[in-house]
Amino acid sequence: MKRKQGFFLFVSTCIPGCGQMYQGYMKRGLSLMLVFWGITGIAALVHMDALVLLLIPAWLYAFFDSYNLHGQSDEQAAANPDAYLFGLSDVDSVKMASLYRKRHSLLGWVLVALGLWMLYDRFSRRLLDVLVCYFDVEDWLYGLLLYDVPRLVLTFGIIALGLWFIRGPKKRPEEDIPAFIPPAEEDSHGEA
């Protein structure tokens, strides 16, 4: 593989994931881009500015990872193939189902806490408008209907999803679950 060098490597390295993609590590670059822009999108969606602080380590990791990829020898490059970060390429449905069964309540509590934070943020902003700042009924109603109602629907959806995760999967009796018969065997056992 021909080594990338110079100004374009530096410029692409400054954008999370682009430096990896510029060097041919597409899956790795896509993973870093999704992390960086995912954090940005969530912070903008829930109006939680503190999440933006997570962008600093994500950017630094992407920057230095790109330069580490650039500086590795050919043997190291062969031993370090392009793969998604965080083990996503190794995850299959069995592992995901096992992880869900073990950690569903933790994910649920995180979603409920996020939803409660969003409720607090919405109500504290509207209450602050009423108590301290300028209070114009038309502007207040306009902001409530245009901005707050869609966010409140999203907030209640996040809380409901969190409660669904906390409840966990339903336990079904074994007799309710039909036996799986592969299609090839079904034809030999089925009706003519």
Short mmCIF file of C-alpha atoms in Angstrom, two decimals:
data_model
loop_
_atom_site.label_atom_id
_atom_site.label_comp_id
_atom_site.label_asym_id
_atom_site.label_seq_id
_atom_site.Cartn_x
_atom_site.Cartn_y
_atom_site.Cartn_z
CA MET A 1 0.00 0.00 0.00
CA LYS A 2 1.38 3.38 -0.96
CA ARG A 3 1.81 5.65 2.05
CA LYS A 4 -0.17 8.90 2.03
CA GLN A 5 1.82 11.95 3.01
CA GLY A 6 1.82 15.69 3.18
CA PHE A 7 -0.80 18.38 3.41
CA PHE A 8 -3.82 16.25 2.40
CA LEU A 9 -3.03 13.71 5.12
CA PHE A 10 -2.96 16.50 7.73
CA VAL A 11 -6.20 18.07 6.47
CA SER A 12 -8.02 14.73 6.38
CA THR A 13 -6.70 13.86 9.83
CA CYS A 14 -8.29 17.00 11.27
CA ILE A 15 -11.77 15.65 10.42
CA PRO A 16 -12.61 12.60 12.58
CA GLY A 17 -12.60 9.45 10.48
CA CYS A 18 -11.45 11.10 7.26
CA GLY A 19 -7.77 10.47 7.96
CA GLN A 20 -8.46 6.77 8.34
CA MET A 21 -10.54 6.72 5.16
CA TYR A 22 -7.86 8.65 3.26
CA GLN A 23 -5.39 5.90 4.19
CA GLY A 24 -7.76 3.13 3.09
CA TYR A 25 -9.30 2.17 6.45
CA MET A 26 -12.92 2.77 5.45
CA LYS A 27 -14.65 0.76 8.20
CA ARG A 28 -12.47 2.28 10.90
CA GLY A 29 -13.05 5.79 9.56
CA LEU A 30 -16.79 5.24 9.32
CA SER A 31 -16.85 4.05 12.95
CA LEU A 32 -15.06 7.19 14.13
CA MET A 33 -17.29 9.45 12.05
CA LEU A 34 -20.41 7.80 13.46
CA VAL A 35 -19.15 8.28 17.02
CA PHE A 36 -18.25 11.94 16.48
CA TRP A 37 -21.35 12.97 14.58
CA GLY A 38 -23.58 10.74 16.71
CA ILE A 39 -22.47 12.61 19.84
CA THR A 40 -23.05 15.91 18.04
CA GLY A 41 -26.53 14.88 16.90
CA ILE A 42 -27.60 13.60 20.30
CA ALA A 43 -26.30 16.74 22.02
CA ALA A 44 -28.25 18.91 19.58
CA LEU A 45 -31.39 16.79 19.81
CA VAL A 46 -31.63 16.73 23.59
CA HIS A 47 -30.11 20.18 24.16
CA MET A 48 -27.53 18.73 26.55
CA ASP A 49 -24.50 20.92 25.91
CA ALA A 50 -22.34 18.94 28.34
CA LEU A 51 -22.28 16.05 25.85
CA VAL A 52 -20.20 18.23 23.55
CA LEU A 53 -17.30 17.69 25.95
CA LEU A 54 -17.19 14.08 24.74
CA LEU A 55 -16.21 15.38 21.30
CA ILE A 56 -12.75 16.35 22.55
CA PRO A 57 -11.54 12.81 23.34
CA ALA A 58 -13.31 11.46 20.23
CA TRP A 59 -11.51 13.99 18.03
CA LEU A 60 -8.15 13.42 19.73
CA TYR A 61 -8.49 9.65 19.37
CA ALA A 62 -9.32 9.97 15.66
CA PHE A 63 -6.45 12.40 15.07
CA PHE A 64 -3.76 10.32 16.76
CA ASP A 65 -5.15 7.04 15.44
CA SER A 66 -4.76 8.37 11.91
CA TYR A 67 -1.13 9.29 12.52
CA ASN A 68 -0.48 5.92 14.19
CA LEU A 69 -1.87 4.18 11.12
CA HIS A 70 0.37 6.33 8.94
CA GLY A 71 3.47 5.50 10.97
CA GLN A 72 3.07 1.72 11.09
CA SER A 73 5.32 -0.61 9.12
CA ASP A 74 4.08 -2.90 6.35
CA GLU A 75 4.07 -5.87 8.77
CA GLN A 76 2.03 -3.90 11.28
CA ALA A 77 -0.36 -2.78 8.54
CA ALA A 78 -0.86 -6.40 7.47
CA ALA A 79 -1.53 -7.40 11.08
CA ASN A 80 -3.97 -4.49 11.55
CA PRO A 81 -6.68 -5.03 8.91
CA ASP A 82 -9.52 -2.61 8.33
CA ALA A 83 -12.38 -3.38 10.72
CA TYR A 84 -15.12 -1.56 12.54
CA LEU A 85 -14.17 -0.24 15.95
CA PHE A 86 -15.72 -1.56 19.16
CA GLY A 87 -15.98 -5.11 17.80
CA LEU A 88 -19.00 -4.37 15.62
CA SER A 89 -17.79 -6.68 12.86
CA ASP A 90 -17.68 -9.62 15.28
CA VAL A 91 -21.14 -9.04 16.71
CA ASP A 92 -23.81 -11.41 15.52
CA SER A 93 -27.42 -11.88 16.52
CA VAL A 94 -26.58 -14.45 19.21
CA LYS A 95 -24.11 -12.10 20.92
CA MET A 96 -26.51 -9.16 20.64
CA ALA A 97 -29.36 -11.21 22.14
CA SER A 98 -27.10 -12.33 24.99
CA LEU A 99 -25.98 -8.75 25.63
CA TYR A 100 -29.59 -7.56 25.59
CA ARG A 101 -30.65 -10.20 28.11
CA LYS A 102 -27.82 -9.19 30.46
CA ARG A 103 -27.92 -5.40 30.13
CA HIS A 104 -31.46 -4.45 29.15
CA SER A 105 -32.27 -2.78 32.48
CA LEU A 106 -29.08 -0.68 32.41
CA LEU A 107 -29.98 0.65 28.97
CA GLY A 108 -33.53 1.27 30.18
CA TRP A 109 -32.40 3.31 33.18
CA VAL A 110 -30.07 5.38 30.97
CA LEU A 111 -32.98 6.14 28.62
CA VAL A 112 -35.32 7.03 31.52
CA ALA A 113 -32.66 9.35 33.02
CA LEU A 114 -32.14 10.99 29.62
CA GLY A 115 -35.89 11.48 29.22
CA LEU A 116 -36.23 12.97 32.71
CA TRP A 117 -33.34 15.32 31.97
CA MET A 118 -35.07 16.43 28.78
CA LEU A 119 -38.33 17.06 30.71
CA TYR A 120 -36.49 19.08 33.34
CA ASP A 121 -34.70 21.08 30.67
CA ARG A 122 -37.90 21.91 28.78
CA PHE A 123 -39.91 22.89 31.86
CA SER A 124 -37.10 24.87 33.48
CA ARG A 125 -36.61 26.91 30.29
CA ARG A 126 -40.33 27.67 29.98
CA LEU A 127 -40.62 28.48 33.68
CA LEU A 128 -37.62 30.78 33.42
CA ASP A 129 -39.28 32.58 30.51
CA VAL A 130 -42.40 33.12 32.61
CA LEU A 131 -40.72 34.16 35.87
CA VAL A 132 -37.65 36.14 34.93
CA CYS A 133 -37.48 37.08 31.31
CA TYR A 134 -39.75 38.77 28.90
CA PHE A 135 -43.18 37.21 28.88
CA ASP A 136 -45.17 37.68 25.74
CA VAL A 137 -48.07 35.23 25.55
CA GLU A 138 -47.96 34.94 21.76
CA ASP A 139 -44.22 34.23 21.65
CA TRP A 140 -44.51 31.83 24.55
CA LEU A 141 -47.32 29.86 22.89
CA TYR A 142 -45.52 29.92 19.55
CA GLY A 143 -42.37 28.49 21.14
CA LEU A 144 -44.38 25.95 23.08
CA LEU A 145 -46.26 24.64 20.06
CA LEU A 146 -43.44 24.81 17.52
CA TYR A 147 -40.48 23.64 19.61
CA ASP A 148 -41.60 22.10 22.86
CA VAL A 149 -44.50 19.84 21.83
CA PRO A 150 -42.40 17.80 19.35
CA ARG A 151 -39.59 17.53 21.90
CA LEU A 152 -42.04 16.49 24.60
CA VAL A 153 -43.42 13.75 22.35
CA LEU A 154 -39.84 12.58 21.73
CA THR A 155 -39.10 12.79 25.47
CA PHE A 156 -42.10 10.67 26.43
CA GLY A 157 -41.13 8.21 23.70
CA ILE A 158 -37.61 7.91 25.14
CA ILE A 159 -39.00 7.37 28.65
CA ALA A 160 -41.47 4.75 27.36
CA LEU A 161 -38.66 2.96 25.51
CA GLY A 162 -36.56 3.04 28.68
CA LEU A 163 -39.41 1.54 30.71
CA TRP A 164 -39.85 -1.13 28.05
CA PHE A 165 -36.15 -2.02 28.33
CA ILE A 166 -36.35 -2.08 32.15
CA ARG A 167 -39.27 -4.50 32.01
CA GLY A 168 -37.17 -6.80 29.83
CA PRO A 169 -38.15 -9.63 27.55
CA LYS A 170 -41.33 -11.52 28.31
CA LYS A 171 -40.91 -15.00 29.68
CA ARG A 172 -42.88 -17.38 27.51
CA PRO A 173 -43.68 -20.92 28.58
CA GLU A 174 -41.87 -23.55 26.54
CA GLU A 175 -45.12 -25.06 25.24
CA ASP A 176 -46.05 -21.74 23.56
CA ILE A 177 -42.92 -21.76 21.42
CA PRO A 178 -43.38 -23.97 18.34
CA ALA A 179 -40.49 -26.20 17.35
CA PHE A 180 -38.44 -24.93 14.44
CA ILE A 181 -38.47 -27.22 11.43
CA PRO A 182 -36.12 -26.23 8.60
CA PRO A 183 -37.84 -25.80 5.22
CA ALA A 184 -36.19 -28.88 3.66
CA GLU A 185 -37.42 -31.17 6.46
CA GLU A 186 -40.86 -29.57 6.50
CA ASP A 187 -41.51 -30.73 2.92
CA SER A 188 -40.71 -34.36 3.81
CA HIS A 189 -42.87 -34.30 6.97
CA GLY A 190 -45.66 -32.10 5.64
CA GLU A 191 -48.73 -32.90 3.62
CA ALA A 192 -48.37 -34.08 0.06
#
